[in-house]
mmCIF file of C-alpha atoms in Angstrom:
data_model
loop_
_atom_site.group_PDB
_atom_site.id
_atom_site.type_symbol
_atom_site.label_atom_id
_atom_site.label_comp_id
_atom_site.label_asym_id
_atom_site.label_seq_id
_atom_site.Cartn_x
_atom_site.Cartn_y
_atom_site.Cartn_z
ATOM 1 C CA UNK U 1 0.000 0.000 0.000
ATOM 2 C CA UNK U 2 2.808 2.393 0.873
ATOM 3 C CA UNK U 3 4.503 1.737 -2.474
ATOM 4 C CA UNK U 4 1.250 2.408 -4.328
ATOM 5 C CA UNK U 5 0.727 5.689 -2.455
ATOM 6 C CA UNK U 6 4.306 6.738 -3.184
ATOM 7 C CA UNK U 7 3.884 5.935 -6.869
ATOM 8 C CA UNK U 8 0.603 7.880 -7.067
ATOM 9 C CA UNK U 9 2.139 10.863 -5.259
ATOM 10 C CA UNK U 10 5.160 10.827 -7.579
ATOM 11 C CA UNK U 11 2.907 10.769 -10.654
ATOM 12 C CA UNK U 12 0.728 13.588 -9.262
ATOM 13 C CA UNK U 13 3.774 15.694 -8.354
ATOM 14 C CA UNK U 14 5.271 15.059 -11.805
ATOM 15 C CA UNK U 15 2.088 16.170 -13.577
ATOM 16 C CA UNK U 16 1.840 19.309 -11.421
ATOM 17 C CA UNK U 17 5.519 20.113 -12.058
ATOM 18 C CA UNK U 18 5.223 19.672 -15.840
ATOM 19 C CA UNK U 19 1.956 21.645 -15.932
ATOM 20 C CA UNK U 20 3.451 24.499 -13.905
ATOM 21 C CA UNK U 21 6.568 24.510 -16.082
ATOM 22 C CA UNK U 22 4.436 24.675 -19.249
ATOM 23 C CA UNK U 23 2.447 27.618 -17.862
ATOM 24 C CA UNK U 24 5.667 29.370 -16.842
ATOM 25 C CA UNK U 25 7.187 28.885 -20.307
ATOM 26 C CA UNK U 26 3.940 29.973 -21.995
ATOM 27 C CA UNK U 27 3.794 33.118 -19.849
ATOM 28 C CA UNK U 28 7.382 34.008 -20.732
ATOM 29 C CA UNK U 29 6.665 33.524 -24.443
ATOM 30 C CA UNK U 30 3.574 35.757 -24.306
ATOM 31 C CA UNK U 31 5.463 38.501 -22.473
#
């Protein structure tokens, strides 16, 4: 169970990181 939770958290954190990075890059391009 702990391994599954860790894997889910890692995937969620990865998606949030990539999404935030994309928004940051998009904002820089627009400005």
